[in-house]
Amino acid sequence: MLERPASGNRAVLVQVDFGKASVADRIAELGLLAGSAGAETVALIQCKRQAPDAALFVGKGKAEEIAEAARESQADIVIFNHELAPGQQRNLERVLQRRVVDRNALILDIFALRAKSHEGKLQVELAQLQHLSTRLVRGWTHLERQKGGIGLRGPGETQLETDRRLLGNRVALLKERLKALEKQRRVRSRARERQEVPVVALVGYTNAGKSTLFNALTKAGAFAADQLFATLDTTLRRVYLKDAERSLIVSDTVGFIRDLPHAVVAAFHATLEETANADLLLHVIDASSSEREAQIQVVDRVLQEIGAGAVPRILIWNKIDATAGEPGVERDACGNIQRVLLSARSGAGLDGLRAALAEMIFHIPTVAGKMPASGPLSPHERNDSMAFLPPARNSGFPSEIPSETPSDILSEPLSESK
């Protein structure tokens, strides 16, 4: 007999190959998701199919194999790295005699663990209820009044209808509360615009190192861990750039992931809207990941979905300490900054990033990192290369930080910090 863990859930992971690339990376990501949710992986089942089975997603034979593996490993749950239809989930639970969790429910469960702020908890609850609304089953037939019988005769509603009504009421209440919080955020955003404080938003695939970079830039001490969705609540900090002798605001928020549930995007739309209103995006990329190109595409798709596709951005190739890369700033033939190579953990390349921010945001004519092959840019070329970033609310920003500031960067928490 296997010894059961004192805490957590023993999980069987299921990955179906439908002919898509990078199955191994998807399995590794599923393992990280399960671990982030507190599950212990005790078995992995893989199979290949042309298309999902309508009833059991994996077919009857493979479902029996999963059931046998779950019994032998004394698993509590079975986690599918796919989105399951409500009917498929119910059928699988009957066959496996175990709780079945699909990818969407797993991500929502991690979000529920990570949410700390009031707004974050409301957003997660809304996403969970919207996901649950399609999975209400007739599990309360013993309470159905419409069947009649002693004490049950007369008009009434089934327990299923009651659940749906109560769930709908709760969803409506959550949306109203989130709408009120969204109005408050817009008021604070307009206040920053009146002060002409530019905003730089960190975006990227989950676990790319955004929070580590955020801490390196702002000395904020935000929670950072080698976990998926370690950051969920948005954090803002004011940062002083010595090169520009001016301040800006850096924001850190939830990371993106492939097949991000639509309920999550909808529930977090108000928070993600801050990204669309930023002056500049720092797209943080895990340079050590073999899937970095696919991850870049995932982030680009989500940015388009939330209306941030046109916001200027710099690619930040993080974790170069795990590769053969050298820190620096790379430019195209026209002198435009294309990407910054750095290590947020060791601090290598951070000076180049600060100089790039001063150039992109405040149009400070500094030349950092690697130069283009043609040599240093002339002032005319440099102005042309930065023309794509409209000065908008950044021009004429007054310096409120004394010139005798002892360090390159000062940070102070803003009221929006959570």
Coordinates of C-alpha atoms in Angstrom, one line a residue:
M1 CA 0.0 0.0 0.0
L2 CA 1.3 3.4 -1.0
E3 CA 1.6 5.9 1.9
R4 CA -0.8 8.8 1.4
P5 CA 0.5 12.4 1.7
A6 CA -0.4 14.3 4.8
S7 CA -1.7 17.1 2.7
G8 CA -2.6 17.9 -0.9
N9 CA -4.1 15.8 -3.5
R10 CA -2.7 12.8 -5.4
A11 CA -3.3 13.4 -9.1
V12 CA -3.2 11.5 -12.3
L13 CA -2.3 13.8 -15.2
V14 CA -3.7 13.1 -18.7
Q15 CA -2.3 14.6 -21.9
V16 CA -3.8 13.8 -25.3
D17 CA -1.8 14.4 -28.4
F18 CA -3.9 15.7 -31.2
G19 CA -1.0 16.3 -33.5
K20 CA 0.1 19.6 -32.1
A21 CA 3.8 20.4 -31.6
S22 CA 5.6 20.6 -28.2
V23 CA 3.7 17.9 -26.4
A24 CA 6.6 17.5 -24.0
D25 CA 6.5 21.2 -23.1
R26 CA 2.7 21.0 -22.5
I27 CA 3.2 18.1 -20.2
A28 CA 5.9 19.9 -18.3
E29 CA 3.6 22.9 -18.0
L30 CA 0.8 20.7 -16.7
G31 CA 3.1 19.4 -14.0
L32 CA 3.9 22.9 -12.9
L33 CA 0.2 23.9 -12.9
A34 CA -0.7 20.8 -10.8
G35 CA 2.2 21.6 -8.4
S36 CA 1.1 25.2 -8.1
A37 CA -2.4 24.0 -7.1
G38 CA -0.9 21.8 -4.4
A39 CA -1.3 18.5 -6.2
E40 CA 1.2 15.6 -6.1
T41 CA 1.6 13.9 -9.5
V42 CA 1.5 10.1 -9.1
A43 CA 0.9 9.0 -12.7
L44 CA 0.9 10.4 -16.2
I45 CA -1.2 9.0 -19.0
Q46 CA -0.6 9.9 -22.6
C47 CA -2.4 8.9 -25.8
K48 CA -2.9 10.0 -29.4
R49 CA -6.2 10.8 -31.1
Q50 CA -7.4 12.5 -34.2
A51 CA -10.2 14.2 -32.3
P52 CA -11.8 14.1 -28.8
D53 CA -14.3 11.3 -28.1
A54 CA -17.8 12.9 -27.8
A55 CA -18.6 11.0 -24.6
L56 CA -15.3 10.4 -22.7
F57 CA -12.8 12.7 -24.6
V58 CA -10.2 9.8 -24.5
G59 CA -12.3 6.9 -25.5
K60 CA -13.6 3.9 -23.5
G61 CA -10.4 1.8 -23.5
K62 CA -8.2 4.7 -22.4
A63 CA -10.7 5.8 -19.7
E64 CA -10.4 2.3 -18.2
E65 CA -6.6 2.5 -18.3
I66 CA -6.8 5.9 -16.5
A67 CA -9.2 4.3 -13.9
E68 CA -6.8 1.5 -13.3
A69 CA -3.8 3.9 -12.9
A70 CA -5.9 6.0 -10.4
R71 CA -6.7 2.9 -8.4
E72 CA -3.1 1.6 -8.2
S73 CA -1.7 5.0 -7.3
Q74 CA -4.6 5.8 -4.9
A75 CA -5.1 9.1 -6.7
D76 CA -7.7 11.5 -5.5
I77 CA -8.2 13.4 -8.7
V78 CA -7.6 13.1 -12.4
I79 CA -6.4 16.3 -14.2
F80 CA -6.9 16.7 -17.9
N81 CA -4.6 19.2 -19.7
H82 CA -7.6 20.1 -22.0
E83 CA -10.9 21.8 -21.7
L84 CA -13.7 19.2 -21.1
A85 CA -17.3 19.6 -22.0
P86 CA -19.7 19.3 -19.0
G87 CA -21.0 16.0 -20.3
Q88 CA -17.6 14.6 -20.8
Q89 CA -16.6 15.6 -17.3
R90 CA -19.7 13.9 -15.8
N91 CA -19.2 10.7 -17.8
L92 CA -15.5 10.5 -16.9
E93 CA -16.3 10.9 -13.2
R94 CA -18.7 8.0 -13.4
V95 CA -16.2 5.8 -15.1
L96 CA -13.1 6.8 -13.1
Q97 CA -14.9 7.1 -9.7
R98 CA -12.7 10.1 -9.1
R99 CA -13.1 13.8 -9.2
V100 CA -12.1 15.1 -12.7
V101 CA -10.6 18.5 -13.2
D102 CA -9.9 20.1 -16.6
R103 CA -7.3 22.7 -17.5
N104 CA -9.6 25.7 -17.0
A105 CA -10.8 24.6 -13.6
L106 CA -7.2 24.0 -12.6
I107 CA -6.1 27.5 -13.6
L108 CA -9.0 29.0 -11.8
D109 CA -8.1 27.0 -8.7
I110 CA -4.6 28.4 -8.7
F111 CA -6.0 31.9 -9.2
A112 CA -8.2 31.4 -6.1
L113 CA -5.1 30.4 -4.1
R114 CA -3.1 33.5 -5.3
A115 CA -5.7 36.2 -5.0
K116 CA -5.0 38.4 -2.0
S117 CA -6.7 41.7 -2.7
H118 CA -10.5 42.3 -2.4
E119 CA -10.8 43.0 -6.2
G120 CA -8.7 40.0 -7.1
K121 CA -10.9 37.7 -5.0
L122 CA -14.0 39.1 -6.6
Q123 CA -12.5 38.6 -10.1
V124 CA -11.6 35.0 -9.4
E125 CA -15.0 34.2 -7.9
L126 CA -16.7 35.7 -10.9
A127 CA -14.6 33.6 -13.3
Q128 CA -15.2 30.4 -11.2
L129 CA -19.0 31.0 -11.1
Q130 CA -19.1 31.6 -14.8
H131 CA -17.2 28.3 -15.4
L132 CA -19.5 26.5 -12.9
S133 CA -22.7 27.8 -14.5
T134 CA -22.2 25.3 -17.4
R135 CA -21.6 22.4 -15.1
L136 CA -24.6 22.4 -12.8
V137 CA -25.9 18.9 -12.9
R138 CA -29.1 17.3 -11.7
G139 CA -27.5 16.0 -8.5
W140 CA -30.4 17.0 -6.2
T141 CA -33.2 14.9 -7.6
H142 CA -34.2 13.8 -4.1
L143 CA -35.2 17.4 -3.4
E144 CA -37.2 18.0 -6.6
R145 CA -40.6 19.3 -5.6
Q146 CA -42.1 18.8 -9.0
K147 CA -42.0 15.1 -8.5
G148 CA -44.8 15.4 -5.9
G149 CA -45.2 13.2 -2.8
I150 CA -45.9 13.9 0.8
G151 CA -44.5 17.3 1.7
L152 CA -43.3 17.9 -1.9
R153 CA -46.6 18.5 -3.7
G154 CA -47.5 21.9 -5.2
P155 CA -45.7 24.5 -7.1
G156 CA -42.0 25.0 -6.7
E157 CA -38.7 24.7 -8.4
T158 CA -36.1 22.0 -8.6
Q159 CA -32.9 22.3 -6.7
L160 CA -31.1 22.7 -10.0
E161 CA -33.3 25.7 -10.9
T162 CA -32.7 27.1 -7.4
D163 CA -28.9 26.7 -7.9
R164 CA -29.0 28.5 -11.2
R165 CA -31.0 31.3 -9.9
L166 CA -28.8 31.8 -6.9
L167 CA -25.7 31.6 -9.0
G168 CA -27.1 34.1 -11.4
N169 CA -27.8 36.5 -8.6
R170 CA -24.3 36.2 -7.2
V171 CA -22.8 36.8 -10.7
A172 CA -24.8 39.9 -11.1
L173 CA -23.7 41.2 -7.7
L174 CA -20.0 40.5 -8.4
K175 CA -20.2 42.4 -11.7
E176 CA -21.7 45.4 -10.0
R177 CA -19.0 45.4 -7.3
L178 CA -16.3 45.1 -10.0
K179 CA -17.8 47.9 -12.0
A180 CA -17.6 50.2 -9.0
L181 CA -14.0 49.2 -8.4
E182 CA -13.3 49.9 -12.1
K183 CA -14.6 53.4 -11.7
Q184 CA -12.3 54.0 -8.8
R185 CA -9.4 52.8 -10.9
R186 CA -10.2 55.1 -13.7
V187 CA -10.3 58.1 -11.3
R188 CA -6.9 57.2 -10.1
S189 CA -5.7 56.8 -13.6
R190 CA -7.0 60.2 -14.6
A191 CA -5.2 61.7 -11.6
R192 CA -1.9 60.2 -12.8
E193 CA -2.6 61.6 -16.3
R194 CA -3.1 65.1 -14.8
Q195 CA 0.3 64.7 -13.1
E196 CA 1.8 63.6 -16.4
V197 CA 3.3 60.5 -14.9
P198 CA 4.0 57.9 -17.6
V199 CA 3.1 54.2 -17.0
V200 CA 5.2 51.2 -17.9
A201 CA 3.5 47.8 -17.7
L202 CA 5.3 44.5 -17.3
V203 CA 3.6 41.7 -19.4
G204 CA 4.6 38.2 -20.4
Y205 CA 4.1 34.5 -20.1
T206 CA 3.6 33.2 -16.6
N207 CA 6.8 32.4 -14.8
A208 CA 8.9 34.5 -17.2
G209 CA 10.4 36.5 -14.3
K210 CA 8.1 39.6 -14.3
S211 CA 7.9 40.0 -10.5
T212 CA 11.6 39.4 -10.1
L213 CA 12.3 42.2 -12.6
F214 CA 9.7 44.4 -10.9
N215 CA 11.5 43.9 -7.6
A216 CA 14.9 44.6 -9.2
L217 CA 13.6 47.9 -10.7
T218 CA 11.5 49.1 -7.8
K219 CA 12.9 47.4 -4.6
A220 CA 9.3 46.7 -3.9
G221 CA 9.7 43.2 -2.4
A222 CA 6.7 41.8 -4.3
F223 CA 6.1 38.0 -4.0
A224 CA 8.2 36.2 -6.6
A225 CA 8.5 32.4 -6.9
D226 CA 9.3 29.7 -9.5
Q227 CA 5.6 29.0 -9.8
L228 CA 3.0 29.6 -12.4
F229 CA 0.7 32.6 -11.6
A230 CA 2.8 33.6 -8.6
T231 CA 1.5 37.1 -9.2
L232 CA -2.2 37.7 -9.5
D233 CA -3.0 41.1 -8.0
T234 CA -1.8 44.2 -9.8
T235 CA 1.0 46.1 -8.0
L236 CA 2.1 49.7 -8.9
R237 CA 5.3 51.5 -7.8
R238 CA 6.7 54.9 -8.6
V239 CA 10.3 54.7 -9.9
Y240 CA 12.9 57.4 -10.3
L241 CA 15.3 57.2 -13.3
K242 CA 18.5 59.1 -12.6
D243 CA 19.4 59.3 -16.3
A244 CA 16.2 61.2 -17.0
E245 CA 15.9 62.9 -13.6
R246 CA 12.2 62.0 -13.8
S247 CA 9.7 59.5 -12.4
L248 CA 7.5 56.9 -13.9
I249 CA 5.1 54.2 -12.7
V250 CA 5.9 50.5 -13.2
S251 CA 3.0 48.0 -12.9
D252 CA 3.2 44.2 -12.4
T253 CA 0.2 42.0 -13.0
V254 CA -0.9 38.5 -13.9
G255 CA 1.0 36.5 -16.4
F256 CA -0.5 34.9 -19.5
I257 CA -0.6 31.3 -20.5
R258 CA -1.7 29.3 -23.6
D259 CA -5.4 28.4 -23.7
L260 CA -6.1 31.0 -21.0
P261 CA -9.8 30.5 -20.1
H262 CA -12.1 33.1 -21.6
A263 CA -13.8 33.5 -18.2
V264 CA -10.5 34.6 -16.8
V265 CA -9.9 37.2 -19.5
A266 CA -13.5 38.5 -19.1
A267 CA -13.3 38.7 -15.3
F268 CA -9.9 40.4 -15.3
H269 CA -10.7 42.7 -18.2
A270 CA -10.9 45.8 -16.0
T271 CA -7.5 45.0 -14.5
L272 CA -5.9 44.1 -17.9
E273 CA -7.3 47.4 -19.2
E274 CA -4.5 49.1 -17.3
T275 CA -2.1 47.4 -19.6
A276 CA -3.9 48.8 -22.7
N277 CA -3.6 52.4 -21.2
A278 CA 0.1 52.1 -20.5
D279 CA 2.6 54.3 -22.3
L280 CA 5.1 51.4 -22.8
L281 CA 5.0 47.6 -22.4
L282 CA 8.0 45.6 -21.2
H283 CA 7.3 42.2 -22.7
V284 CA 9.3 39.9 -20.4
I285 CA 10.5 36.6 -22.1
D286 CA 12.1 33.6 -20.5
A287 CA 15.2 33.4 -22.8
S288 CA 16.1 30.0 -21.4
S289 CA 12.8 28.4 -22.5
S290 CA 12.7 26.3 -25.7
E291 CA 9.1 27.4 -26.1
R292 CA 9.8 31.2 -26.0
E293 CA 8.7 31.8 -29.6
A294 CA 5.3 30.1 -28.9
Q295 CA 5.0 32.0 -25.6
I296 CA 5.6 35.3 -27.4
Q297 CA 2.8 34.5 -29.8
V298 CA 0.5 33.6 -26.8
V299 CA 1.2 37.0 -25.1
D300 CA 0.7 38.9 -28.4
R301 CA -2.7 37.3 -28.9
V302 CA -3.9 38.2 -25.4
L303 CA -2.6 41.7 -25.8
Q304 CA -4.6 42.0 -29.0
E305 CA -7.7 40.6 -27.2
I306 CA -7.5 43.2 -24.4
G307 CA -6.9 46.1 -26.8
A308 CA -3.1 46.6 -26.0
G309 CA -1.8 45.4 -29.4
A310 CA -0.8 48.9 -30.5
V311 CA 1.0 50.0 -27.3
P312 CA 4.7 50.4 -28.0
R313 CA 6.8 47.7 -26.4
I314 CA 10.3 46.5 -25.7
L315 CA 11.2 42.8 -25.6
I316 CA 13.0 41.9 -22.4
W317 CA 15.0 38.7 -22.7
N318 CA 15.3 37.6 -19.1
K319 CA 17.2 34.8 -17.5
I320 CA 20.3 35.2 -19.7
D321 CA 22.3 33.9 -16.7
A322 CA 20.8 30.5 -17.7
T323 CA 21.9 30.9 -21.4
A324 CA 25.0 32.0 -23.2
G325 CA 23.6 35.5 -23.8
E326 CA 25.4 38.7 -22.9
P327 CA 23.5 41.6 -21.3
G328 CA 22.9 44.6 -23.5
V329 CA 20.5 46.6 -25.7
E330 CA 19.9 45.4 -29.2
R331 CA 18.7 47.8 -32.0
D332 CA 17.5 47.4 -35.5
A333 CA 19.2 49.0 -38.6
C334 CA 17.3 52.2 -37.9
G335 CA 18.5 52.4 -34.3
N336 CA 15.2 51.5 -32.8
I337 CA 15.5 49.5 -29.5
Q338 CA 14.3 46.0 -30.3
R339 CA 15.2 44.0 -27.1
V340 CA 17.1 44.2 -23.9
L341 CA 19.0 41.2 -22.7
L342 CA 19.3 40.9 -18.9
S343 CA 19.1 38.8 -15.8
A344 CA 16.6 40.2 -13.2
R345 CA 17.9 37.8 -10.6
S346 CA 21.6 38.7 -10.9
G347 CA 21.0 42.3 -12.0
A348 CA 23.1 42.0 -15.2
G349 CA 21.8 44.3 -17.9
L350 CA 19.5 46.4 -15.6
D351 CA 21.5 49.6 -16.3
G352 CA 20.8 49.1 -20.0
L353 CA 17.1 48.7 -19.3
R354 CA 17.1 52.0 -17.3
A355 CA 18.8 53.8 -20.1
A356 CA 16.3 52.3 -22.6
L357 CA 13.4 53.5 -20.5
A358 CA 14.8 57.0 -20.3
E359 CA 15.2 57.0 -24.1
M360 CA 11.9 55.5 -25.0
I361 CA 9.7 57.3 -22.4
F362 CA 11.5 60.7 -21.9
H363 CA 13.4 60.8 -25.2
I364 CA 16.7 61.2 -23.4
P365 CA 19.5 60.8 -26.0
T366 CA 21.4 58.0 -24.3
V367 CA 23.0 55.2 -26.1
A368 CA 23.1 52.0 -24.0
G369 CA 24.0 48.4 -24.7
K370 CA 25.0 47.1 -28.2
M371 CA 25.2 49.7 -31.0
P372 CA 24.0 49.0 -34.5
A373 CA 26.6 47.9 -37.0
S374 CA 26.6 51.4 -38.7
G375 CA 27.9 52.9 -35.4
P376 CA 26.4 55.6 -33.2
L377 CA 23.3 57.3 -34.3
S378 CA 23.3 61.0 -35.3
P379 CA 20.9 63.3 -33.4
H380 CA 18.6 63.4 -36.5
E381 CA 18.5 59.6 -36.8
R382 CA 17.9 59.2 -33.1
N383 CA 14.9 61.5 -33.2
D384 CA 13.5 59.6 -36.1
S385 CA 13.9 56.3 -34.3
M386 CA 11.9 57.5 -31.4
A387 CA 9.2 59.2 -33.3
F388 CA 6.8 56.2 -33.2
L389 CA 6.3 56.7 -29.4
P390 CA 4.0 59.7 -29.0
P391 CA 5.0 62.0 -26.1
A392 CA 1.3 62.4 -25.1
R393 CA 1.3 62.9 -21.4
N394 CA 5.0 62.4 -21.0
S395 CA 6.3 65.7 -22.4
G396 CA 7.0 68.5 -20.0
F397 CA 6.9 66.3 -16.9
P398 CA 8.2 68.2 -13.9
S399 CA 11.0 66.7 -11.9
E400 CA 9.8 66.3 -8.3
I401 CA 12.8 64.2 -7.1
P402 CA 15.8 66.1 -5.7
S403 CA 18.9 65.9 -7.8
E404 CA 20.9 64.8 -4.8
T405 CA 19.0 61.4 -4.7
P406 CA 21.6 59.0 -3.4
S407 CA 20.6 56.0 -5.6
D408 CA 19.7 55.4 -9.2
I409 CA 16.2 54.4 -8.3
L410 CA 13.7 55.3 -5.6
S411 CA 10.4 53.5 -5.2
E412 CA 7.4 54.4 -3.2
P413 CA 4.1 52.4 -3.0
L414 CA 1.1 53.9 -4.7
S415 CA -2.5 53.7 -3.4
E416 CA -3.3 51.1 -6.0
S417 CA -0.7 48.7 -4.7
K418 CA -2.1 45.5 -3.4

